[in-house]
Coordinates of C-alpha atoms in Angstrom, one line a residue:
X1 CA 0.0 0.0 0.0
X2 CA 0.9 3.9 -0.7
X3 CA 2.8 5.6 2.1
X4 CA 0.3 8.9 2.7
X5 CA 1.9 11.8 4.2
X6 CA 0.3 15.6 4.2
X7 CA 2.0 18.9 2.9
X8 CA 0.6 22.0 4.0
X9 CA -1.1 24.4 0.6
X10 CA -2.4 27.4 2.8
X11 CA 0.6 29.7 1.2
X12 CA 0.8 30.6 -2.2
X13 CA 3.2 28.9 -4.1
X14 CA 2.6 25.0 -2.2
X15 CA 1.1 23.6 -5.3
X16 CA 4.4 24.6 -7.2
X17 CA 6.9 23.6 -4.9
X18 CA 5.5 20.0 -4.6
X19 CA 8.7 17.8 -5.3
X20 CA 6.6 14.5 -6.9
X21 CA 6.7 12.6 -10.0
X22 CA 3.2 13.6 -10.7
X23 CA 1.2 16.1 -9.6
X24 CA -2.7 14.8 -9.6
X25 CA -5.3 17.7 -10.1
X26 CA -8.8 17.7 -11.0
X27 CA -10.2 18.6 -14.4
X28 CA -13.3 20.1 -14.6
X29 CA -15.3 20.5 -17.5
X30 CA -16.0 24.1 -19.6
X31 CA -19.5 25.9 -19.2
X32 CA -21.1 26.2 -22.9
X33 CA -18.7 23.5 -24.4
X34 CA -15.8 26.2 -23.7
X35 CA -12.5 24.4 -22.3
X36 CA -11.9 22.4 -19.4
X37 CA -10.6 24.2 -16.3
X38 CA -8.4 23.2 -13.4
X39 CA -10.1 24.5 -9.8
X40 CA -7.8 27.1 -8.2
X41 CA -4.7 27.1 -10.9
X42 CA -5.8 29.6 -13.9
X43 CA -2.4 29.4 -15.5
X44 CA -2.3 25.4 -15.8
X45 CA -6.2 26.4 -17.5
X46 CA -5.2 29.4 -19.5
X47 CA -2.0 26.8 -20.7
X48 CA -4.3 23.5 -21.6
X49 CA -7.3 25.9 -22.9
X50 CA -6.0 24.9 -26.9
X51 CA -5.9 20.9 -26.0
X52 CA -9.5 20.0 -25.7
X53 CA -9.4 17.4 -23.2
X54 CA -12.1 15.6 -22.0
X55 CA -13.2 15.9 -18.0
X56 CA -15.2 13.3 -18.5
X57 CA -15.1 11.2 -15.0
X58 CA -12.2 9.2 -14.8
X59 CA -10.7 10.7 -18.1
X60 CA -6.8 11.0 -17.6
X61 CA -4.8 13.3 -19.3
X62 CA -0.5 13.4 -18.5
X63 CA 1.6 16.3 -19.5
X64 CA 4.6 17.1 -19.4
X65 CA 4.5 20.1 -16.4
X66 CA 6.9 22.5 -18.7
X67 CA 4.4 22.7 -21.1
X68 CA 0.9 22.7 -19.1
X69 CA 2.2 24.4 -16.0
X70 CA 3.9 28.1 -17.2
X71 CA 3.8 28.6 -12.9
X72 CA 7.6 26.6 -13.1
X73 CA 6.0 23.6 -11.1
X74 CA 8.6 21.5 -9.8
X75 CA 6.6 18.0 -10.2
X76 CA 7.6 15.7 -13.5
X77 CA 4.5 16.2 -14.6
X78 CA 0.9 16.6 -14.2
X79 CA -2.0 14.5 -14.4
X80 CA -5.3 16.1 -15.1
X81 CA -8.2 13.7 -14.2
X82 CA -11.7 14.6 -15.1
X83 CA -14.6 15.1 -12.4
X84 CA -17.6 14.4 -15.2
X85 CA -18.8 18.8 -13.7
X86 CA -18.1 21.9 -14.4
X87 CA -18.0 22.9 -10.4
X88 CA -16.5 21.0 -7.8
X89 CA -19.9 21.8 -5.5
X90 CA -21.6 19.7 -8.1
X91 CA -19.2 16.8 -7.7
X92 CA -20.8 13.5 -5.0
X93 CA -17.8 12.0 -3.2
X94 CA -17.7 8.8 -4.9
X95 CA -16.8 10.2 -8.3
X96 CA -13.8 12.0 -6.3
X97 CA -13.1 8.5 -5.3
X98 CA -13.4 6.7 -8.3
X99 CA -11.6 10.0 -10.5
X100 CA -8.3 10.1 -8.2
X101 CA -8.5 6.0 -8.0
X102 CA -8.1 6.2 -11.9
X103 CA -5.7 8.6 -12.0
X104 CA -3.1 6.4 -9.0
X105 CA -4.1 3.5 -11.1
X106 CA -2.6 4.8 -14.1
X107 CA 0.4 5.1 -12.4
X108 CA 2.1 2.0 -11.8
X109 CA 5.6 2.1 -12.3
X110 CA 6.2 5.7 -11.0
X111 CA 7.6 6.4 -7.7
X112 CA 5.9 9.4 -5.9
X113 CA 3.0 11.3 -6.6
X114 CA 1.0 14.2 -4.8
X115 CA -2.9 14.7 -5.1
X116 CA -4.2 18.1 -4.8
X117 CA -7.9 19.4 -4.6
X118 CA -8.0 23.5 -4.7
X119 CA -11.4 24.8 -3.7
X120 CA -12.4 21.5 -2.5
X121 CA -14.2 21.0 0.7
X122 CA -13.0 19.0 3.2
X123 CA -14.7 16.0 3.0
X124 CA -14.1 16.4 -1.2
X125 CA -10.8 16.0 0.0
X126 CA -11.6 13.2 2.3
X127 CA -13.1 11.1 -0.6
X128 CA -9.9 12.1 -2.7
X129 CA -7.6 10.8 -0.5
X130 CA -9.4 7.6 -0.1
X131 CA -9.9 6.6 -3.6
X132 CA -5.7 7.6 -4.9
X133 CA -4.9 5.2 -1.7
X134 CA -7.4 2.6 -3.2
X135 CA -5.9 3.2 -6.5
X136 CA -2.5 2.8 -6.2
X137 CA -2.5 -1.2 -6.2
X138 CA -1.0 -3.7 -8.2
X139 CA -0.6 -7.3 -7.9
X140 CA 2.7 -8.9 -9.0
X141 CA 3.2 -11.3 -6.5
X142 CA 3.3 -14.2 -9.5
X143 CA 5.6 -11.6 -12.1
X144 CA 9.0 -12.7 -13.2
X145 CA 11.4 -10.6 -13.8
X146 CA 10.5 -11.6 -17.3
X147 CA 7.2 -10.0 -17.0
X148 CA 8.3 -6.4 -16.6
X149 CA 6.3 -6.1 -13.5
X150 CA 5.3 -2.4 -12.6
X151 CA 4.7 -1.9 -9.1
X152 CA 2.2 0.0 -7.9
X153 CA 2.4 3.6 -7.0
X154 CA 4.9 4.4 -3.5
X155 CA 4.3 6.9 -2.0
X156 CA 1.7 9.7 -2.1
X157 CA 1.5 13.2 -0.6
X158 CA -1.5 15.0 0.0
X159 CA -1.5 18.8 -0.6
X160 CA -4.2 20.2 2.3
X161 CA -5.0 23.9 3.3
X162 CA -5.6 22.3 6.6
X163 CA -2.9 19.5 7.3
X164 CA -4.4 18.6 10.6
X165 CA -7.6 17.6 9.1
X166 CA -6.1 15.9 5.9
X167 CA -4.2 13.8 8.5
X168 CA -6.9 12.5 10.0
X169 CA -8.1 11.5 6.6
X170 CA -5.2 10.2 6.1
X171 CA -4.9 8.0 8.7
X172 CA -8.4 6.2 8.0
X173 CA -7.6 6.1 4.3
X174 CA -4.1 3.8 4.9
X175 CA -6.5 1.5 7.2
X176 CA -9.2 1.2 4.3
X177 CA -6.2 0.7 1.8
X178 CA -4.3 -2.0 3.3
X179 CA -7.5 -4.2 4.6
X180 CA -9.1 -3.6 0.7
X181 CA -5.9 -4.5 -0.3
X182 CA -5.4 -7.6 1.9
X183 CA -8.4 -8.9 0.2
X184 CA -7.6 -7.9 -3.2
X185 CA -4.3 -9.8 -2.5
X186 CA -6.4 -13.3 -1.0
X187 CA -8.7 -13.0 -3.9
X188 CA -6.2 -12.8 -6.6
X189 CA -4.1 -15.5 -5.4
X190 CA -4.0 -18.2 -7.3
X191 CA -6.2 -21.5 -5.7
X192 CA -3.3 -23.8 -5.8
X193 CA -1.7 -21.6 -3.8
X194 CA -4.8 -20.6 -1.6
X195 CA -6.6 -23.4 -0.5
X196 CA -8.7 -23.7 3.1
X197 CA -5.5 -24.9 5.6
X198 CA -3.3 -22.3 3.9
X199 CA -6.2 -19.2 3.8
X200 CA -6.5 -20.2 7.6
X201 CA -2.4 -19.9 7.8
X202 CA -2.8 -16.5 6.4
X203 CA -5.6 -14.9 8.2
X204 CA -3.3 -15.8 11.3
X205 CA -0.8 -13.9 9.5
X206 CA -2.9 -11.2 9.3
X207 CA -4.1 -10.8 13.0
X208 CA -0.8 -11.7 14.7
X209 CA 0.0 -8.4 15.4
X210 CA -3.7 -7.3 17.1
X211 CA -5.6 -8.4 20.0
X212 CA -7.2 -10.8 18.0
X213 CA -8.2 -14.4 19.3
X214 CA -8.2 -16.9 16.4
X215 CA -9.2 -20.6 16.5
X216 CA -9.5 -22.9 13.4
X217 CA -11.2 -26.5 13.3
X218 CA -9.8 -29.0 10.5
X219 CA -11.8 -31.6 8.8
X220 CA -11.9 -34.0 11.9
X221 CA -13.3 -31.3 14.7
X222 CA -15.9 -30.5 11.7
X223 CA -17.0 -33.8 11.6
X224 CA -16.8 -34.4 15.2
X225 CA -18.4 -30.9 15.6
X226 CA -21.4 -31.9 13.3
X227 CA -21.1 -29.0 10.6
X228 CA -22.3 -31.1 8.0
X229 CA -22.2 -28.1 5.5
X230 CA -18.5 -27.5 5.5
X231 CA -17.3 -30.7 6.0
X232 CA -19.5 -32.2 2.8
X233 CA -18.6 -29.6 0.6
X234 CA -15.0 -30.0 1.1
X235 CA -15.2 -33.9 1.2
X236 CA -14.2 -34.3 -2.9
X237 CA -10.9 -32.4 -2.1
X238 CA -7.8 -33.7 -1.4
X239 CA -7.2 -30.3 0.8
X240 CA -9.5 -30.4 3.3
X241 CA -12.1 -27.7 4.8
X242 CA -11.3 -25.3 7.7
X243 CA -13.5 -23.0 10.2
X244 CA -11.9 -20.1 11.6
X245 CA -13.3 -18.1 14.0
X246 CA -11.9 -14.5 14.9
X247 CA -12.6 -12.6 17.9
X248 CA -12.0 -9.0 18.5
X249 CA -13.2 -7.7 22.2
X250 CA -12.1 -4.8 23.4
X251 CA -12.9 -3.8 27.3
X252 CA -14.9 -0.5 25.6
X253 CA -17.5 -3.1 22.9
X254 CA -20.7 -0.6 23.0
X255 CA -22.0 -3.4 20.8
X256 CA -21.6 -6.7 19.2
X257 CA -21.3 -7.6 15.6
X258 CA -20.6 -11.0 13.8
X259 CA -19.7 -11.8 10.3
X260 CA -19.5 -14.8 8.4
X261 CA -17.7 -15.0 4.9
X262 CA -18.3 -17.9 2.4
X263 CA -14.5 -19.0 1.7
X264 CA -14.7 -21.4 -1.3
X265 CA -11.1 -20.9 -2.3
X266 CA -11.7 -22.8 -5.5
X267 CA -15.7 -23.8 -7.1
X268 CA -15.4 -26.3 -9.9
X269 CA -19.3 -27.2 -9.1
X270 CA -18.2 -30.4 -7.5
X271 CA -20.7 -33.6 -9.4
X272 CA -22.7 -31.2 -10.4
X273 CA -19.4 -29.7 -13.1
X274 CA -19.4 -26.3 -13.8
X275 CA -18.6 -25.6 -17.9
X276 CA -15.2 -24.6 -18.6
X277 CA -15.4 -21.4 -20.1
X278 CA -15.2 -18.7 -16.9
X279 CA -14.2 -21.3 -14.4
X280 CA -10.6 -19.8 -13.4
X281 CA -12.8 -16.7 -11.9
X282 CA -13.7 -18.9 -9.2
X283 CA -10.1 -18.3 -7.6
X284 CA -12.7 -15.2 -6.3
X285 CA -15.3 -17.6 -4.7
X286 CA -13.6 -16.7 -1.1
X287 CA -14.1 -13.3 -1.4
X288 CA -16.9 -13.5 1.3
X289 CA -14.3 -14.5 3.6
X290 CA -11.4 -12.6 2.8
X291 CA -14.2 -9.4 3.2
X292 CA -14.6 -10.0 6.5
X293 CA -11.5 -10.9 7.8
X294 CA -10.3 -7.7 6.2
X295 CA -13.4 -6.0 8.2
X296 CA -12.2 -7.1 11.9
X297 CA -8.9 -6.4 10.8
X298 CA -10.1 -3.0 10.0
X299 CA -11.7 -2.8 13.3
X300 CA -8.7 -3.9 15.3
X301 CA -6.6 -1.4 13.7
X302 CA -9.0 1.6 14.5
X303 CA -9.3 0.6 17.8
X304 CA -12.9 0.5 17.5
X305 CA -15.2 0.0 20.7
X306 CA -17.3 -2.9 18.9
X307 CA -16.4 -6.6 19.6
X308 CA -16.6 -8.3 16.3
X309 CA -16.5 -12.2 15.8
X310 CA -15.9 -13.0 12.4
X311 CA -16.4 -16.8 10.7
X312 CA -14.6 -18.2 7.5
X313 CA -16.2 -21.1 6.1
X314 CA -13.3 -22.7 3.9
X315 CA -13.7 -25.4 1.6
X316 CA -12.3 -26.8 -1.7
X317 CA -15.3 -27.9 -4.2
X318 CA -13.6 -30.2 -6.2
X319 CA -15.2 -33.8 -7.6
X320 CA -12.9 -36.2 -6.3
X321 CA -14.0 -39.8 -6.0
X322 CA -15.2 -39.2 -2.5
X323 CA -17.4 -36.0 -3.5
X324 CA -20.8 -35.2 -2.2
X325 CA -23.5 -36.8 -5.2
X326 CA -26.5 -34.8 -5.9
X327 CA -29.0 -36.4 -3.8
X328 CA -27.0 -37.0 -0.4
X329 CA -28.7 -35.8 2.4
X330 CA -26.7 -34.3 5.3
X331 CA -27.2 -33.3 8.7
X332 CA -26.0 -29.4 9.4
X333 CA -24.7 -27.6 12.8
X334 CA -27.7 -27.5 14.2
X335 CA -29.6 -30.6 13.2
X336 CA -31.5 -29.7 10.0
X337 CA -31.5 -32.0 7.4
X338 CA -30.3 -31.1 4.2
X339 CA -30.8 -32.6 0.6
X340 CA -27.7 -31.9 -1.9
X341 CA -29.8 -31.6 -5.3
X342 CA -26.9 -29.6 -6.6
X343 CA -23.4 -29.7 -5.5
X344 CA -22.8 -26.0 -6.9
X345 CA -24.8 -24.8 -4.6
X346 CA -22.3 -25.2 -2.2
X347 CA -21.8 -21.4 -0.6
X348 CA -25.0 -21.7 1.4
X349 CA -24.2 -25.0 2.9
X350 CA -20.9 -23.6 4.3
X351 CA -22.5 -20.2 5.4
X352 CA -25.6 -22.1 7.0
X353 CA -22.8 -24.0 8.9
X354 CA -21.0 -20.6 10.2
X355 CA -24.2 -18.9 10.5
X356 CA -25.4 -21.2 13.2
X357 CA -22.4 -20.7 15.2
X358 CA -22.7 -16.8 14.4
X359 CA -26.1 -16.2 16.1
X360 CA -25.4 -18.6 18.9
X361 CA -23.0 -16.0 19.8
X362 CA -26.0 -14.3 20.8
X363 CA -24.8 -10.8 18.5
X364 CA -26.7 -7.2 18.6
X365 CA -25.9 -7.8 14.3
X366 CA -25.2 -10.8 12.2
X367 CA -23.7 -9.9 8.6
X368 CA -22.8 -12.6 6.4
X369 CA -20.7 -11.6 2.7
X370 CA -20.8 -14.1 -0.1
X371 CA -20.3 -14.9 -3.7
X372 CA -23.1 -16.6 -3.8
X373 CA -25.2 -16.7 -6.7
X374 CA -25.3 -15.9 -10.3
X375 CA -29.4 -14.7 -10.1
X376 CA -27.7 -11.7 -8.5
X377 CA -26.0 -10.5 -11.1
X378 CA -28.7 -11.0 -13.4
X379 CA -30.8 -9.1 -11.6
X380 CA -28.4 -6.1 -10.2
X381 CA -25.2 -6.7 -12.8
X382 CA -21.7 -6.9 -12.3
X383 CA -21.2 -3.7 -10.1
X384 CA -24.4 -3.8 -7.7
X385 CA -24.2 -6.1 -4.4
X386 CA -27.3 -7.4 -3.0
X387 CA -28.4 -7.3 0.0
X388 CA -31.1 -9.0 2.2
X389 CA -32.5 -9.8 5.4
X390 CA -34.4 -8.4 8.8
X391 CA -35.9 -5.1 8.0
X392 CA -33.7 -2.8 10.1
X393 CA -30.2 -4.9 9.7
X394 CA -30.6 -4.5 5.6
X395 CA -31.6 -0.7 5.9
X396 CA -28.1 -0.4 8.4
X397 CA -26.0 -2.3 5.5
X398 CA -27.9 0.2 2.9
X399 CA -26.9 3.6 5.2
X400 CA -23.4 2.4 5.0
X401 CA -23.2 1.5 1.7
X402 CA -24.4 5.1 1.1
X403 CA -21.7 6.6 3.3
X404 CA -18.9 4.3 1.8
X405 CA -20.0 4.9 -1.5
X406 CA -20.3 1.6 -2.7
X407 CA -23.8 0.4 -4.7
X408 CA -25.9 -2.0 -3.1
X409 CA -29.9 -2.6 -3.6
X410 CA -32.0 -4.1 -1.3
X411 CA -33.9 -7.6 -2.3
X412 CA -37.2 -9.1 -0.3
X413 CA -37.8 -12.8 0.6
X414 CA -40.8 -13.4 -0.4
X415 CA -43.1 -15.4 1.7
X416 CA -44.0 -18.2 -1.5
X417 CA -40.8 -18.8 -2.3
X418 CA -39.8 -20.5 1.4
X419 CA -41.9 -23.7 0.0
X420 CA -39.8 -24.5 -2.9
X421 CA -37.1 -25.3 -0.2
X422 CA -38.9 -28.1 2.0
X423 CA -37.0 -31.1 0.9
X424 CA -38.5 -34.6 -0.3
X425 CA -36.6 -36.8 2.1
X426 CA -34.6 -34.4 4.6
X427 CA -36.2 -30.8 6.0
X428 CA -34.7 -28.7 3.2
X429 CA -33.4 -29.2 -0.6
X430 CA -30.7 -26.8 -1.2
X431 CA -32.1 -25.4 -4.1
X432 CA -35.4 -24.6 -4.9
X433 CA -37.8 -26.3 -6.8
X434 CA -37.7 -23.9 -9.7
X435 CA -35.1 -21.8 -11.3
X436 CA -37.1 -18.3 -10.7
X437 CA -35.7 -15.7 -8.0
X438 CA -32.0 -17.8 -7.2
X439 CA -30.6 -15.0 -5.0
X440 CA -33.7 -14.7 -3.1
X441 CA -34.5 -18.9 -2.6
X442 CA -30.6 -18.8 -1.6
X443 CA -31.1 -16.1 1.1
X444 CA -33.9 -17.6 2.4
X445 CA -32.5 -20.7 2.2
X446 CA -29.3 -19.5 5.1
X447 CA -32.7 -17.4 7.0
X448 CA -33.0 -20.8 8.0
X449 CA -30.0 -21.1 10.4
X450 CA -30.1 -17.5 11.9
X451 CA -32.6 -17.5 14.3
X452 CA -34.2 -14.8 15.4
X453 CA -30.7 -12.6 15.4
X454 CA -31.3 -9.2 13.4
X455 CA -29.2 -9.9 10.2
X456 CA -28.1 -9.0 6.7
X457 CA -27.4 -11.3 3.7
X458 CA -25.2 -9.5 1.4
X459 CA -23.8 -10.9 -2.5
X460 CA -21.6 -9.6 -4.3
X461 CA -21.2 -12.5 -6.8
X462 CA -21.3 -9.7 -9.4
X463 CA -18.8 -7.1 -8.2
X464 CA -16.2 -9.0 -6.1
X465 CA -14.5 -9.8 -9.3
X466 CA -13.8 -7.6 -12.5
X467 CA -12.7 -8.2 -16.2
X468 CA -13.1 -4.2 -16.4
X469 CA -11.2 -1.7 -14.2
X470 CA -13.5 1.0 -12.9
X471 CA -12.2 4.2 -10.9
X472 CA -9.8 3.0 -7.9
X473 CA -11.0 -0.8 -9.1
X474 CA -8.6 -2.8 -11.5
X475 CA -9.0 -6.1 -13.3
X476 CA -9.7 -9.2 -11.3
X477 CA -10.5 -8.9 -7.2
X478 CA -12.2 -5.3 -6.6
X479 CA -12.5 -5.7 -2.9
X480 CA -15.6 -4.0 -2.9
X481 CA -17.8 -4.6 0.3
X482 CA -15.2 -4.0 2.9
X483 CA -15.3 -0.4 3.3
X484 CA -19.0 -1.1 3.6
X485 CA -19.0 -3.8 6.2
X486 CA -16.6 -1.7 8.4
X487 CA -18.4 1.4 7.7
X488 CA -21.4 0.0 9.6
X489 CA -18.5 -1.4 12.3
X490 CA -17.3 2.5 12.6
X491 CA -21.5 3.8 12.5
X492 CA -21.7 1.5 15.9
X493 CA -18.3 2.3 17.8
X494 CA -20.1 6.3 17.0

């Protein structure tokens, strides 16, 4: 992650003698189709006026600071990113976020750059900072020196009229950066390299350093322990399945949270064979669990006063010769009876696992994150998360959402569709009886094994992973979802 430090721009002249690679301003557009402007720096607009470049948002334009900057600006250069406005007052947070992601994310490679906002206001600047910190990642674990790898941006200073403010910014933003990037970097890994005992190794890793208690059941204590779910799913692998649990508890918890992530750390479908074409994505079918470990780390790190017991359900779905066979019937954590009709539908059986566990700890909120079906992206697309559940735990995961900036949209369970679940021979079938509504039946499916514990489904099958790079959000694992879990962690500890 970016190193973030704060240089003060209350006296004329800061902006000139920033000593960067790249200096990162925003571009705003003209009023009546004249030329795009730069807030606060008339010479750097008077200089570009001739070039007709775009401010659309997320439009990036790199020039050479000789010729666009007549001011003598010490930085290499200067990268002009457009805000999609022609005022900075019209501009929402998010596309500051996702305009100054773009722009870091362009600049892999380069060493130091420093990200200025004149006229902003404060929390413009806020949003600013956090999306260049989100930005500037790269993943080249796997790169020989063959490859050319470009690493991602260094180090990145933060021009502020108030530096005392833009440090506290600061400070949150390197927290959101390095937990979204610690489950950027689990979700990219590849699967033969990330499988249940090793993720379970690394979240470990991860919490060492924080008062964090972690405990981890293998295959035998699963068995013993009677979660059917996990220990079924991960029975056709030659890796077997894990259950961490994570607890954070400070002495100051105003409230209790617990999370639960679905950690397939590799989905061939099991029996039931997914096709070949797309099947590598499903490297990202732990992103449920790397989400939420990144959340308590989150929480650790800012010290908030929430205790926060986090599940990952790990499993390998692979169809060895002692896979689960469409049609078994097994026995979950707490006793229900389960029916296998299709072995891809394997998230839910390792959440409804977890889940049990999760609101026998008795929480004041029960979150779970998951990859978890397709239906959702066909209903919300590749950039919207789902989210369902009680009433007032769904519109808490929507608030935060909206404060993070992140798109989610709220789905019912509707009360007809719980009868397509009761199973033949066992109490449920794990999928429904027909095709229609898969995200709901699915949700309703792990309402099962939550009691009466106010809680929130969330999927983000569609936006976990990208082909696509969006704003701060490359190709491949997004990490989007964190910021909003531990957004509604931070809405609690306030």
């Amino acid at each position: 992650m970016p190193q973030l430090t704060v240089s003060d721009s209350s006296r004329a002249g800061s902006l000139q003698e920033v000593a960067a690679d790249v200096l990162i301003l925003p571009l705003l557009r003209g009023a009546d189709d004249s030329p795009a402007t730069v807030s606060g720096m008339p010479s750097v607009t008077e200089a570009i006026a001739a070039m007709d470049l775009s401010a659309d948002r997320g439009e990036i334009h790199r020039l050479p600071s000789a010729v666009s900057a007549p001011d003598a600006v010490q930085a290499g250069s200067l990268l002009l990113v457009g805000v999609g406005a022609e005022s900075l007052d019209e501009v929402e947070a998010e596309d500051l976020r996702l305009a100054f992601g773009a722009a870091t994310r362009s600049l892999t490679g380069v060493a130091t750059a420093a990200v200025a906002l004149p006229g902003g206001a404060p929390e413009q600047l806020t949003a600013a900072i956090e999306g260049a910190a989100l930005g500037a990642y790269a993943f080249i674990a796997h790169k020989s020196e063959a490859g050319s790898p470009k690493a991602a941006l260094a180090e990145i200073t933060v021009v502020a009229e108030d530096p005392a403010a833009a440090q506290s910014a600061i400070d949150r933003a390197a927290v959101l950066a390095d937990v979204v990037g610690l489950t950027r970097d689990l979700v990219n890994t590849p699967p033969n390299l990330l499988y249940p005992a090793e993720m379970a190794r690394r979240a470990q890793e991860a919490v060492a350093s924080l008062p964090i208690e972690v405990t981890v059941l293998d295959e035998a204590q699963l068995a013993e322990g009677g979660y059917g779910g996990i220990a079924g799913v991960g029975q056709g692998s030659t890796r077997p399945p894990r259950l961490v649990r994570l607890e954070y508890a400070p002495a100051s918890a105003k409230s209790s949270v617990s999370l639960v992530g679905k950690g397939i750390t590799f989905d061939t479908g099991g029996i039931s064979l997914k096709p070949a074409a797309g099947m590598d994505d499903m490297t990202s079918d732990m992103t449920g669990a790397a989400t939420v470990l990144g959340a308590i780390v989150g929480a650790a790190r800012l010290e908030l006063p929430v205790k926060v017991v986090t599940y990952l359900a790990l499993a390998e779905n692979m169809p060895g010769g002692n896979a689960q066979r469409p049609g078994d019937v097994v026995t979950m954590r707490n006793g229900t009876t389960v029916e296998v009709l299709n072995t891809d539908a394997e998230g839910r059986m390792v959440m409804a696992d977890a889940l049990v566990d999760a609101a026998a700890d008795e929480p004041d909120l029960l979150m779970d994150v998951a990859t978890l079906t397709g239906a959702a992206m066909v209903a919300l697309g590749k950039r919207t998360a789902a989210v369902m559940g009680t009433e007032e735990a769904r519109d808490e995961v929507l608030a935060a959402a909206d404060a993070s900036g992140e798109p989610f949209w709220p789905l019912p369970f509707p009360a007809e569709l719980r009868k397509e679940l009761t199973g033949r021979v066992a109490d449920l079938r794990n999928i429904a009886a027909s095709r229609w509504g898969g995200a709901l039946s699915a949700g309703i499916f792990l309402s099962e094994f939550v009691g009466d514990v106010s809680w929130a489904h969330i999927d983000i099958a569609g936006p976990s992973f990208s082909d696509a790079p969006l704003g701060y959000m490359g190709k491949g694992a997004t990490g989007m979802s964190v910021r909003t879990v531990l957004e509604v962690l931070e809405a609690r500890a306030r």
